[in-house]
Each structure stands twice: as structure tokens, then as C-alpha cells.
Short mmCIF file of C-alpha atoms in Angstrom, two decimals:
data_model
loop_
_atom_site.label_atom_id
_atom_site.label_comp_id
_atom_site.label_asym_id
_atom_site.label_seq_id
_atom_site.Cartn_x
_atom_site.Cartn_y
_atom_site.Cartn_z
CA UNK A 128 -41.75 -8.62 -19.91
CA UNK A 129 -42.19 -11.76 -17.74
CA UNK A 130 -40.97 -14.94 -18.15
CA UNK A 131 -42.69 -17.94 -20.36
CA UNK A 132 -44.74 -20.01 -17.98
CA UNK A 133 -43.33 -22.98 -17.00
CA UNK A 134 -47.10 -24.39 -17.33
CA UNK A 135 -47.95 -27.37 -19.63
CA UNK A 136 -50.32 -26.75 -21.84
CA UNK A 137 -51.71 -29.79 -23.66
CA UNK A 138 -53.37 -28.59 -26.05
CA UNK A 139 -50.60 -26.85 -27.34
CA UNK A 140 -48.53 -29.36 -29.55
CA UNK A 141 -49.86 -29.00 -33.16
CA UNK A 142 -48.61 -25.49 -32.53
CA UNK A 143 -44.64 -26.67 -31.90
CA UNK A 144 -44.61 -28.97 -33.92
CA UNK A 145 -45.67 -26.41 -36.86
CA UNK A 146 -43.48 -23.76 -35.34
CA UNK A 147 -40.56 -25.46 -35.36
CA UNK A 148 -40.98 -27.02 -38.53
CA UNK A 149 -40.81 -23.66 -39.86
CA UNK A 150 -37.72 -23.05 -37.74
CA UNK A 151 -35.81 -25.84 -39.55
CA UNK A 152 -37.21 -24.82 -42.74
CA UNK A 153 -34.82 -22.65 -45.85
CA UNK A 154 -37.11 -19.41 -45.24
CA UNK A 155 -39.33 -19.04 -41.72
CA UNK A 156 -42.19 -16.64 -42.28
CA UNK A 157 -41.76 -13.79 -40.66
CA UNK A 158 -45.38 -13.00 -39.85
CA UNK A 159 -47.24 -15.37 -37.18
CA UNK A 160 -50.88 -15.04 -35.74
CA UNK A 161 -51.84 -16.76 -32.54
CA UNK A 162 -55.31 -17.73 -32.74
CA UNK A 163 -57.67 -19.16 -30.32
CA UNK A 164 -60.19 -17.69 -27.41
CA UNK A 165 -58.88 -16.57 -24.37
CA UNK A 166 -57.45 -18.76 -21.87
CA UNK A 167 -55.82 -21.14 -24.01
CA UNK A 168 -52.10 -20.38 -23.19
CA UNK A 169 -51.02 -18.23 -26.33
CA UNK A 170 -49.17 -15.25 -24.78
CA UNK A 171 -47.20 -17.79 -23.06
CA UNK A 172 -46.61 -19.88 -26.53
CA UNK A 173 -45.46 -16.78 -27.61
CA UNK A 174 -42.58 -16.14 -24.90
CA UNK A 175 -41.24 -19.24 -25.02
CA UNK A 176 -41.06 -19.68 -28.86
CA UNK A 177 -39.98 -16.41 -29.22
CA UNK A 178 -36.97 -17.33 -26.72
CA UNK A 179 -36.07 -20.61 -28.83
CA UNK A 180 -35.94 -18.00 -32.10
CA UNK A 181 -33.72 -15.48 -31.44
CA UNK A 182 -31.35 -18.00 -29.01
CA UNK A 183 -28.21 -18.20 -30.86
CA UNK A 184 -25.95 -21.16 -30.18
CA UNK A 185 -22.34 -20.10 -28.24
CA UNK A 186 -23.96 -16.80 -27.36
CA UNK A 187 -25.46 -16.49 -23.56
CA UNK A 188 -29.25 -15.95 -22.86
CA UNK A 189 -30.48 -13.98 -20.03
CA UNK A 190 -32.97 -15.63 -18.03
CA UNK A 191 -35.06 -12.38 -17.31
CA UNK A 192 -36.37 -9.89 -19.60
CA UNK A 193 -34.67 -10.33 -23.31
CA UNK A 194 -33.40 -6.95 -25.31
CA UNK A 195 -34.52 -8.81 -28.07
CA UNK A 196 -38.00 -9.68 -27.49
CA UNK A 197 -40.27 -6.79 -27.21
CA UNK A 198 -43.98 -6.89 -26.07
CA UNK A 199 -46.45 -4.57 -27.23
CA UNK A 200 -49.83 -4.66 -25.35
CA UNK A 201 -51.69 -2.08 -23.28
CA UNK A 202 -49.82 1.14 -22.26
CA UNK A 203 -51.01 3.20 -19.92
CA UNK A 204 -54.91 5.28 -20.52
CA UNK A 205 -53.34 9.05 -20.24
CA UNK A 206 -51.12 11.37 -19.05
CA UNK A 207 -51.89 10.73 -15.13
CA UNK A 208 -51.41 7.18 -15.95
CA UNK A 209 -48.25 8.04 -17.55
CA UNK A 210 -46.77 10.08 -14.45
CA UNK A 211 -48.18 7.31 -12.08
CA UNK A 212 -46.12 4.70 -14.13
CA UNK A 213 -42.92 6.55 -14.17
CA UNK A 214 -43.23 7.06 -10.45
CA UNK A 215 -43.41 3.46 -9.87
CA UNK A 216 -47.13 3.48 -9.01
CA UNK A 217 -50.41 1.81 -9.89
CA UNK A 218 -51.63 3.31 -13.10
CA UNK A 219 -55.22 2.54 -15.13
CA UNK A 220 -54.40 0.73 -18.50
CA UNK A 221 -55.66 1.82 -21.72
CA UNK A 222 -58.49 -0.09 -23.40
CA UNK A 223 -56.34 -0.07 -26.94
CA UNK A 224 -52.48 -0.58 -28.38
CA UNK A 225 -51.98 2.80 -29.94
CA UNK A 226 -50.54 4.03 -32.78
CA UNK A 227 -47.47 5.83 -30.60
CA UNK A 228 -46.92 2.55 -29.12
CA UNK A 229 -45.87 1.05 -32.69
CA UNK A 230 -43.84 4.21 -33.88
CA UNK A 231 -41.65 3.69 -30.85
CA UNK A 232 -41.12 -0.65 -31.74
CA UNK A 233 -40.26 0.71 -35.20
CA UNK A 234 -37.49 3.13 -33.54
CA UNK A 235 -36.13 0.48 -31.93
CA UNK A 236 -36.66 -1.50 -35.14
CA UNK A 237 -33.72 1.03 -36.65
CA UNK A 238 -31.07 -1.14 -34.90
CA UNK A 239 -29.96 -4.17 -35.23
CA UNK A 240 -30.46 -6.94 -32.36
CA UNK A 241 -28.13 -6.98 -29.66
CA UNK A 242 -27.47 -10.24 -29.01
CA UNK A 243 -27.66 -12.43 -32.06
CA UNK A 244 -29.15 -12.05 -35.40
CA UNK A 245 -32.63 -12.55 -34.73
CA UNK A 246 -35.26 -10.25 -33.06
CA UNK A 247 -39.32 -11.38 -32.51
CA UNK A 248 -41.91 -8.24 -31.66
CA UNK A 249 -44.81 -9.89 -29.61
CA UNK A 250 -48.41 -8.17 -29.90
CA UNK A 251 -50.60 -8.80 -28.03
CA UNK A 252 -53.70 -8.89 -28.19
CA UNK A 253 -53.33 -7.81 -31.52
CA UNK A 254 -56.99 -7.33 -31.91
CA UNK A 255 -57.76 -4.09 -29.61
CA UNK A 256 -55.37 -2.65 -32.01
CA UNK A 257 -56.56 0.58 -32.90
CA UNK A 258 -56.57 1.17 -37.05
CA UNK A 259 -54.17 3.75 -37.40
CA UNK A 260 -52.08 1.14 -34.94
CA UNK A 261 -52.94 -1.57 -37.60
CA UNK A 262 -51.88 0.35 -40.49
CA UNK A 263 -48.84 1.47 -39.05
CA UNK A 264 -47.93 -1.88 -38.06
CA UNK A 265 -48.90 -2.89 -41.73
CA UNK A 266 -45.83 -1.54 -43.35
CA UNK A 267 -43.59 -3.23 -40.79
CA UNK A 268 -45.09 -6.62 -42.04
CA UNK A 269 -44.51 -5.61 -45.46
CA UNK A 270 -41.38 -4.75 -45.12
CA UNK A 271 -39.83 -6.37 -42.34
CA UNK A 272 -36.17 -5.42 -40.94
CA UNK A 273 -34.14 -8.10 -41.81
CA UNK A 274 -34.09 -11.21 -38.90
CA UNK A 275 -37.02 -9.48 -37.38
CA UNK A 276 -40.43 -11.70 -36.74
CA UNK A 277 -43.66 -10.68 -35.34
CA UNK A 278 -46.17 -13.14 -32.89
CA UNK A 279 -49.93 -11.47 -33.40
CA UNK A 280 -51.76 -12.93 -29.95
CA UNK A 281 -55.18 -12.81 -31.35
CA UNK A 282 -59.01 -13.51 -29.51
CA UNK A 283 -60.65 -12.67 -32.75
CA UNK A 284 -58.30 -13.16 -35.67
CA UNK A 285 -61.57 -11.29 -37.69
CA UNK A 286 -61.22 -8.09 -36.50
CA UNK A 287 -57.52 -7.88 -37.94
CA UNK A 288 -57.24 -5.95 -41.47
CA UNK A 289 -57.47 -8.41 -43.76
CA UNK A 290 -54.36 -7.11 -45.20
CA UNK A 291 -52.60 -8.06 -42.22
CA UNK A 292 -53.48 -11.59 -41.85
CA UNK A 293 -52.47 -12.00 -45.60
CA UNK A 294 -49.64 -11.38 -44.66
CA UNK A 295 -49.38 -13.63 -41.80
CA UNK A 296 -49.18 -17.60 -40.91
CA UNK A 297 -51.72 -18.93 -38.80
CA UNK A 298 -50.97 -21.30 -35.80
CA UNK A 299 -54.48 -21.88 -34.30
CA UNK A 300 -54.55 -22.89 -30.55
CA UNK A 301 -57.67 -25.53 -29.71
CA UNK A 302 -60.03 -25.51 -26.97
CA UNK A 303 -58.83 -28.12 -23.99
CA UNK A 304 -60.51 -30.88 -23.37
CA UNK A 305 -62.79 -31.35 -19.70
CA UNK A 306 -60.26 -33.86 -18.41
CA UNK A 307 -57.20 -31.71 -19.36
CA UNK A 308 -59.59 -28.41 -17.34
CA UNK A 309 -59.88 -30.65 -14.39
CA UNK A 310 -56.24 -31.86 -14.00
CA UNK A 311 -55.07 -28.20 -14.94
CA UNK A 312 -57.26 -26.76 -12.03
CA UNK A 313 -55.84 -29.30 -9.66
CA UNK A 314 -52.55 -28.38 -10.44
CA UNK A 315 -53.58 -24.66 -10.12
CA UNK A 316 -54.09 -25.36 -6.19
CA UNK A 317 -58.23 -25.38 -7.37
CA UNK A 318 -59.41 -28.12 -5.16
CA UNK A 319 -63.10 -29.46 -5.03
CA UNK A 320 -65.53 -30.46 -7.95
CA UNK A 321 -65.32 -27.52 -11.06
CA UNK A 322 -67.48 -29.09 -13.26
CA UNK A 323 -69.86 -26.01 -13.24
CA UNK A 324 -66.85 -24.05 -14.21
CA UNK A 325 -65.38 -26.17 -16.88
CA UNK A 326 -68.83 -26.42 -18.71
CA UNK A 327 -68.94 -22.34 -18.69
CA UNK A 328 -65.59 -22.08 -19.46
CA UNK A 329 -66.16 -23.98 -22.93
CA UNK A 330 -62.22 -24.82 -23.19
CA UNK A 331 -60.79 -22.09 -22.06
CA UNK A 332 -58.41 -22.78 -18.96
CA UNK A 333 -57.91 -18.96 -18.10
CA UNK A 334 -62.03 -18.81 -17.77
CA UNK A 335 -62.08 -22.20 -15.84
CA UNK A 336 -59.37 -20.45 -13.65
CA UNK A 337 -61.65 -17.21 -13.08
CA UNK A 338 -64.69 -18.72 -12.40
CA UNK A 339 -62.82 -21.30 -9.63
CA UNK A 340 -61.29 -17.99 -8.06
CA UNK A 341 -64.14 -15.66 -8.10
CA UNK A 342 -66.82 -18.04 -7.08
CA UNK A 343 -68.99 -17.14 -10.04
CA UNK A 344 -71.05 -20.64 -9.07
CA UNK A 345 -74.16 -18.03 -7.75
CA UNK A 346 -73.64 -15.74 -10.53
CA UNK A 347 -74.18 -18.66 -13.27
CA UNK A 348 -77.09 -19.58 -11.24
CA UNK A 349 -78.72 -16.41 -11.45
CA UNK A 350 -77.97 -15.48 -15.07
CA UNK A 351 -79.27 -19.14 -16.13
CA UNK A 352 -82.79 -18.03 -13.99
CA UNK A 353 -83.05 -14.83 -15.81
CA UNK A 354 -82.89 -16.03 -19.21
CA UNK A 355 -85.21 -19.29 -18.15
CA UNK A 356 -87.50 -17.68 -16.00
CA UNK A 357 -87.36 -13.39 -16.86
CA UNK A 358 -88.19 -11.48 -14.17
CA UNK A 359 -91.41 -10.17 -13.94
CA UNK A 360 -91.09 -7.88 -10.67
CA UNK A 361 -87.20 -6.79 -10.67
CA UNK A 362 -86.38 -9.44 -8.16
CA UNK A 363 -83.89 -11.31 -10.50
CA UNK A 364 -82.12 -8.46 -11.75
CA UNK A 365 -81.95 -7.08 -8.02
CA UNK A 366 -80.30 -10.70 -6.56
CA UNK A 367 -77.93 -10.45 -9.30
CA UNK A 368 -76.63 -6.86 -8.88
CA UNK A 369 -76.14 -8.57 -4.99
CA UNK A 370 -74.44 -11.31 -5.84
CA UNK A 371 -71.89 -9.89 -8.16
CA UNK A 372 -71.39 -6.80 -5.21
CA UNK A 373 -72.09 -3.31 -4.17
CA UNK A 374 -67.98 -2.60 -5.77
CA UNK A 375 -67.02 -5.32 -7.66
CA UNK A 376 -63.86 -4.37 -8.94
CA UNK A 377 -63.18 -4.69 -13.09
CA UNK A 378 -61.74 -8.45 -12.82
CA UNK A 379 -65.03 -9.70 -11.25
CA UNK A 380 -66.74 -7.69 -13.29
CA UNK A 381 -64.74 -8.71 -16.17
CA UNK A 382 -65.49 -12.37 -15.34
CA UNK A 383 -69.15 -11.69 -14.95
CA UNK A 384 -69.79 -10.14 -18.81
CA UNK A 385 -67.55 -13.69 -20.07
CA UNK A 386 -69.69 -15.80 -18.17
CA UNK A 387 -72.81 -14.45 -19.10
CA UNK A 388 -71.92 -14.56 -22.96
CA UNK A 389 -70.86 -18.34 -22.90
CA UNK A 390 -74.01 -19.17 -21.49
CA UNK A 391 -76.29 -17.41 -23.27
CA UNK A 392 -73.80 -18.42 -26.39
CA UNK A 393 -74.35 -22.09 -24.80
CA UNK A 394 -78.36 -22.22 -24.79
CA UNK A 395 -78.20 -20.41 -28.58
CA UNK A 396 -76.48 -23.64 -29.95
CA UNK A 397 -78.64 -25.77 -28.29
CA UNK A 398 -81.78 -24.50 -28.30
CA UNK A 399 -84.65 -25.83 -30.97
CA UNK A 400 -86.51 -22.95 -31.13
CA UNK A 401 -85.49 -20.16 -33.85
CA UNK A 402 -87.59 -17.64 -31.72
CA UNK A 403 -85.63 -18.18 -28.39
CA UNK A 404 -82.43 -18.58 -30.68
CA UNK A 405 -82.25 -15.62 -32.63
CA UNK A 406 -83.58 -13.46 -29.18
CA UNK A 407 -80.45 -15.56 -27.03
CA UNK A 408 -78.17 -14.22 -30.62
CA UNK A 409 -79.50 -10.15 -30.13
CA UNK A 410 -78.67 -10.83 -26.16
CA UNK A 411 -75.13 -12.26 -27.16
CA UNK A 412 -74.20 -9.21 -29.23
CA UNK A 413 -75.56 -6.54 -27.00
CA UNK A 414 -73.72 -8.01 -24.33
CA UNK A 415 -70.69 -8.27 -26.46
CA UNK A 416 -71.24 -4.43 -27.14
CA UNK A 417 -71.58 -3.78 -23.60
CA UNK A 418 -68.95 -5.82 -22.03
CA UNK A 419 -66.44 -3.58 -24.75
CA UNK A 420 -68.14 -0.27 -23.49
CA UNK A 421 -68.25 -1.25 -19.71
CA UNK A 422 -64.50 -0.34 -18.74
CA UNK A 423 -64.46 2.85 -20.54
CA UNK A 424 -67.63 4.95 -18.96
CA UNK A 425 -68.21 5.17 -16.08
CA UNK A 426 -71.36 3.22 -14.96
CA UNK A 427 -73.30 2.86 -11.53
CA UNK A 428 -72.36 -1.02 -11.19
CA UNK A 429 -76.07 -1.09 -9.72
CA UNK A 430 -77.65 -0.16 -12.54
CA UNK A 431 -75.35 -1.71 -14.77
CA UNK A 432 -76.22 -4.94 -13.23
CA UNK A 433 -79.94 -4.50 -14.32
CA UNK A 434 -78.93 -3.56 -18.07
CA UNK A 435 -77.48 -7.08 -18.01
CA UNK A 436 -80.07 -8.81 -16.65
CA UNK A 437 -82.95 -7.06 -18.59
CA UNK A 438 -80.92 -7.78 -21.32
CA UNK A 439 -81.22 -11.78 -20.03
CA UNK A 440 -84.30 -11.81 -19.34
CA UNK A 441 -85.48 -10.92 -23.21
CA UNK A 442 -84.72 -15.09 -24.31
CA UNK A 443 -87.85 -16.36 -21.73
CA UNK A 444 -90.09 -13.40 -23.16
CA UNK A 445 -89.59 -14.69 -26.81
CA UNK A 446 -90.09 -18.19 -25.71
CA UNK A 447 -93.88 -17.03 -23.84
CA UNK A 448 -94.51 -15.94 -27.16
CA UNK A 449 -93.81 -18.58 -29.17
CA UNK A 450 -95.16 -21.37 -26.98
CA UNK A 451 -98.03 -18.85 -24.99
#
């Protein structure tokens, strides 16, 4: 587990401010979700108020890895990965938190905390839970070990059972502002003018960050073509397959599938007509679909590159038709 990130994050203040009136409070709930897109500085939230819970006062805290703060999040994808991780090398990361992975928290659940009286389990993101994973998880929520607290890092706080985020507290972690993007990317080392990449990111400081980093200026260019303009002769899809790469590897690819849904999400809010709006909604969530399906098969990046853009290029068609 690494350590919280010294970063500021401004937009995070209505969340300490709630957290640690609840700290000070006769009985702290012992469920939390962290809500909010992705980007916005939760998992690190999470570290750091997790360290100010279970400090104790007169009792030493390491500065590393705590025994009693344990992550949950992606374990390795199989058996391979498994024997690659216990050798100490690379290993492929599974697209879920499984069920196994919450039977062993509750094992260590069995004992109490080592260093003081308090113990915080940290899952994250709690939404590519699998459901066994959430049910399982479920009865530790119900019935939680006594000074034990759990931090949910949540995307999509939807796709949790509903009987888990009744019986959770939400702390809900707001978009940043433009101005608070720009200075943040300055202080990343991001020099020159972002504002392409703060309007895609749409708040988010970890997409702001990507799109700096992996250049995705071209890329936004040619994705906003394709849904203006289609692509009558293959041409569009074709430049876009070479601008994103002959190998692009799963963080650029990653990057591309979240830039291309907070555009087309972008021109659905502001465009007037319902025929181009509710084609730029069927693009968003076959995208969506896509983008979840992507890492787990394994597609020619060639020809997934023209799935996506035929799939932009569907917004311009509905718009011939309505204006042609």
C-alpha cells in the first residue's frame, strides 16, 4: 500500500470537514462511500483519513505501509499472474475484486488490530466488485468487527447493491474547477496551454493529467471530425486508428475510450437537436460497453479503432437526416 499523496487537492474540503466531524462525534459510522468520477483525488482521501483514524495518541505510527490499513483493489487475472507476482515480476491485473479477495480481509478481520484499537479496510474501486464479492462484503457491513471501518472508493456509486450503500455514509468528492486544473497541471511539471485538456477532462484532474501526458490533442481532433463530419470513405476511421498507434499499449488506449465518452457526453448536453442527442446517447453507451469489454478480449487494435469510430460517426448521420 503506498503512501497518501502529499498533493493538495482543493476540491477536497467539504469532505474533511464532514469526516472529521464524524471523528469527534459519540458514534462514527462505520461504513463510508467515496463518491465522485475519476480523477478527483479519492483513493488518496482515503489513505490519509484512514491514517488520522486508526492513529492512536502515545502509540508510534509507521510511516510506510500500516498493518492496520488494508487495501483491497485488483489482484492479479490468474494463476500465471499469480506465479509472476510471487516471483517478483510484472503480472496482468484482473478486471474485478473477487470474492477470494474479501474472504481473506475477513480472515484477517478475526484479529484484533495491532497497533491501536482501530482498523479501516479501503476498497477500491468498490464498483468492479463482482456480486458474490458484494454480498460477501455485505455481511461484513452488517456486522462489523468491533473498531473496524470500511472507505468504498466509488466511480459509479449506482452500480453498488443498494443494500450496501444503505448501509453506508456518503462523502461526495466535486468536480475541480478550470483554474484549480490549470494550477494543478503546472504543479504536475505540465507546462504549456491545457485548455483543450481541461475542457475534455470535465473536472477530473487524473483525466486532465492523461490527456497532458499522452498527447491526446490529435486524438480529440479526430474523434470531434468523426462525429461532425462521419466518414463517408473510411478515411476518418483510418487517421484515427494512426494516430492512437499501430500498439498502443492499455493506458493510451485506456485514455482514448475516456476521451471519446466525455466528448460525445459533451455535444449530448449541448446539442438542440433530440435526433443528434439521443444518436450521441446510443454512441455514449456502446462505447461505455465497449471500453468495459476492451481489456478483457483480445482485439486487433486496428480494427478496434474503426468500431470506435463507426460508432462516432453515427451522431452526423442522424443529423443529415434530420436537417437533409
Amino acid at each position: 500500500m503506498s503512501e497518501p499523496s502529499v498533493f493538495t487537492w482543493p476540491n477536497h474540503q467539504d469532505a474533511w470537514h464532514q469526516w472529521r466531524s464524524a471523528m469527534t462525534s459519540a458514534r462514527m459510522h462505520h461504513g463510508w462511500i467515496l463518491a465522485g468520477k475519476k480523477g478527483l483525488g479519492k483513493q488518496d482521501f482515503a489513505l490519509a483519513a484512514a491514517r488520522e483514524l486508526v492513529a492512536q495518541e502515545g502509540v508510534a505510527q509507521p510511516q510506510g505501509e500500516h498493518p492496520d490499513i488494508l487495501t483491497v483493489t485488483y489482484g492479479p487475472k490468474d494463476k500465471k499472474a499469480i506465479a509472476a507476482q510471487e516471483a517478483g515480476k510484472p503480472f496482468e491485473l484482473a478486471r474485478s475484486i473477487r470474492i477470494a479477495q474479501i474472504r481473506e480481509m475477513q480472515r484477517r478481520l478475526t484479529v484484533r488490530p495491532t497497533l491501536g484499537s482501530r482498523r479501516v479496510v479501503i476498497i477500491s474501486p468498490a464498483d468492479d466488485m463482482e456480486r458474490a464479492t458484494s454480498n460477501a462484503l455485505l455481511k461484513s457491513l452488517e456486522e462489523p468487527p468491533e473498531g473496524t471501518y470500511f472507505l468504498l472508493v466509488t466511480h459509479s456509486p449506482s452500480r453498488l447493491l443498494p443494500t450496501i450503500r444503505s448501509r453506508c455514509r456518503v462523502l461526495r468528492f466535486p468536480g475541480l474547477t478550470d483554474a484549480e486544473l490549470r494550477e494543478m497541471l503546472q504543479n504536475a511539471g505540465q507546462e504549456g496551454d491545457h485548455s483543450a485538456a481541461i475542457e475534455a477532462a470535465e473536472g477530473s484532474f487524473g483525466a486532465a493529467l492523461q490527456f497532458a501526458q499522452q498527447d491526446l490533442q490529435p486524438v480529440a481532433n479526430q474523434i470531434t471530425r468523426l462525429l461532425v463530419d462521419g466518414d463517408r470513405d473510411l478515411g476518418g476511421r483510418t487517421a484515427l486508428a494512426k494516430i492512437i498507434g499501430p500498439r498502443p499499449d492499455k493506458d493510451r488506449m485506456a485514455a482514448m475510450f475516456e476521451l471519446a465518452l466525455s466528448i460525445v457526453a459533451q455535444r449530448a448536453r449541448a446539442s438542440d437537436d433530440s435526433r443528434e442527442r439521443a444518436a450521441l446517447i446510443d454512441v455514449y453507451t456502446e462505447l461505455s460497453t465497449l471500453a468495459a469489454q476492451a481489456p478483457a478480449y483480445n482485439f486487433d487494435n486496428g480494427l478496434l479503432c474503426l468500431e470506435i469510430g463507426t460508432l462516432l460517426c453515427r451522431p452526423s448521420e442522424a443529423s443529415e437526416h434530420a436537417h437533409g
